[in-house]
Amino acid sequence: MTPKQRWYCFWVIIVVTVLLSAGFVWIAIHNPQASFEDLLYALWKGIVNFVSG
């Protein structure tokens, strides 16, 4: 791995972590009754929709 690739991976991990955290917070605020499975399912759907465009 070159330093550039390592730096890129580092930023990808940071961005994914931030997005997941934001997703959890957003869903928790809008749907306090949601279970953990609901959160994961909603996040997964969001990721799939984002990737598939």
PDB file of C-alpha atoms in Angstrom:
ATOM      1  CA  MET A   1       0.000   0.000   0.000  1.00  0.00           C
ATOM      2  CA  THR A   2       1.372   3.382  -0.948  1.00  0.00           C
ATOM      3  CA  PRO A   3       0.991   6.299   1.501  1.00  0.00           C
ATOM      4  CA  LYS A   4      -1.534   7.838  -0.893  1.00  0.00           C
ATOM      5  CA  GLN A   5      -3.703   4.695  -0.841  1.00  0.00           C
ATOM      6  CA  ARG A   6      -3.443   4.530   2.941  1.00  0.00           C
ATOM      7  CA  TRP A   7      -4.547   8.171   3.210  1.00  0.00           C
ATOM      8  CA  TYR A   8      -7.480   7.484   0.859  1.00  0.00           C
ATOM      9  CA  CYS A   9      -8.604   4.471   2.924  1.00  0.00           C
ATOM     10  CA  PHE A  10      -8.318   6.560   6.082  1.00  0.00           C
ATOM     11  CA  TRP A  11     -10.657   9.213   4.654  1.00  0.00           C
ATOM     12  CA  VAL A  12     -13.130   6.628   3.342  1.00  0.00           C
ATOM     13  CA  ILE A  13     -13.362   5.117   6.832  1.00  0.00           C
ATOM     14  CA  ILE A  14     -13.848   8.579   8.394  1.00  0.00           C
ATOM     15  CA  VAL A  15     -16.582   9.534   5.898  1.00  0.00           C
ATOM     16  CA  VAL A  16     -18.433   6.223   6.302  1.00  0.00           C
ATOM     17  CA  THR A  17     -18.281   6.506  10.095  1.00  0.00           C
ATOM     18  CA  VAL A  18     -19.611  10.072  10.014  1.00  0.00           C
ATOM     19  CA  LEU A  19     -22.415   9.133   7.612  1.00  0.00           C
ATOM     20  CA  LEU A  20     -23.442   6.146   9.736  1.00  0.00           C
ATOM     21  CA  SER A  21     -23.429   8.277  12.885  1.00  0.00           C
ATOM     22  CA  ALA A  22     -25.498  10.978  11.174  1.00  0.00           C
ATOM     23  CA  GLY A  23     -27.929   8.323   9.935  1.00  0.00           C
ATOM     24  CA  PHE A  24     -28.365   6.872  13.417  1.00  0.00           C
ATOM     25  CA  VAL A  25     -28.935  10.320  14.936  1.00  0.00           C
ATOM     26  CA  TRP A  26     -31.364  11.391  12.199  1.00  0.00           C
ATOM     27  CA  ILE A  27     -33.448   8.215  12.464  1.00  0.00           C
ATOM     28  CA  ALA A  28     -33.378   8.305  16.281  1.00  0.00           C
ATOM     29  CA  ILE A  29     -34.712  11.879  16.232  1.00  0.00           C
ATOM     30  CA  HIS A  30     -37.430  11.195  13.662  1.00  0.00           C
ATOM     31  CA  ASN A  31     -38.464   7.763  14.937  1.00  0.00           C
ATOM     32  CA  PRO A  32     -37.691   7.300  18.655  1.00  0.00           C
ATOM     33  CA  GLN A  33     -39.651   4.028  18.783  1.00  0.00           C
ATOM     34  CA  ALA A  34     -37.494   2.392  16.121  1.00  0.00           C
ATOM     35  CA  SER A  35     -35.610  -0.727  17.112  1.00  0.00           C
ATOM     36  CA  PHE A  36     -31.947  -1.351  16.345  1.00  0.00           C
ATOM     37  CA  GLU A  37     -32.929  -3.655  13.447  1.00  0.00           C
ATOM     38  CA  ASP A  38     -35.064  -0.877  11.962  1.00  0.00           C
ATOM     39  CA  LEU A  39     -32.090   1.484  12.138  1.00  0.00           C
ATOM     40  CA  LEU A  40     -29.777  -0.980  10.418  1.00  0.00           C
ATOM     41  CA  TYR A  41     -32.376  -1.774   7.752  1.00  0.00           C
ATOM     42  CA  ALA A  42     -32.994   1.913   7.031  1.00  0.00           C
ATOM     43  CA  LEU A  43     -29.249   2.591   6.838  1.00  0.00           C
ATOM     44  CA  TRP A  44     -28.745  -0.393   4.539  1.00  0.00           C
ATOM     45  CA  LYS A  45     -31.553   0.793   2.242  1.00  0.00           C
ATOM     46  CA  GLY A  46     -30.060   4.282   2.211  1.00  0.00           C
ATOM     47  CA  ILE A  47     -26.627   2.921   1.283  1.00  0.00           C
ATOM     48  CA  VAL A  48     -28.069   0.705  -1.458  1.00  0.00           C
ATOM     49  CA  ASN A  49     -30.080   3.609  -2.888  1.00  0.00           C
ATOM     50  CA  PHE A  50     -27.031   5.874  -2.749  1.00  0.00           C
ATOM     51  CA  VAL A  51     -24.759   3.338  -4.471  1.00  0.00           C
ATOM     52  CA  SER A  52     -27.299   2.374  -7.141  1.00  0.00           C
ATOM     53  CA  GLY A  53     -28.001   6.048  -7.824  1.00  0.00           C
TER      54      GLY A  53
END
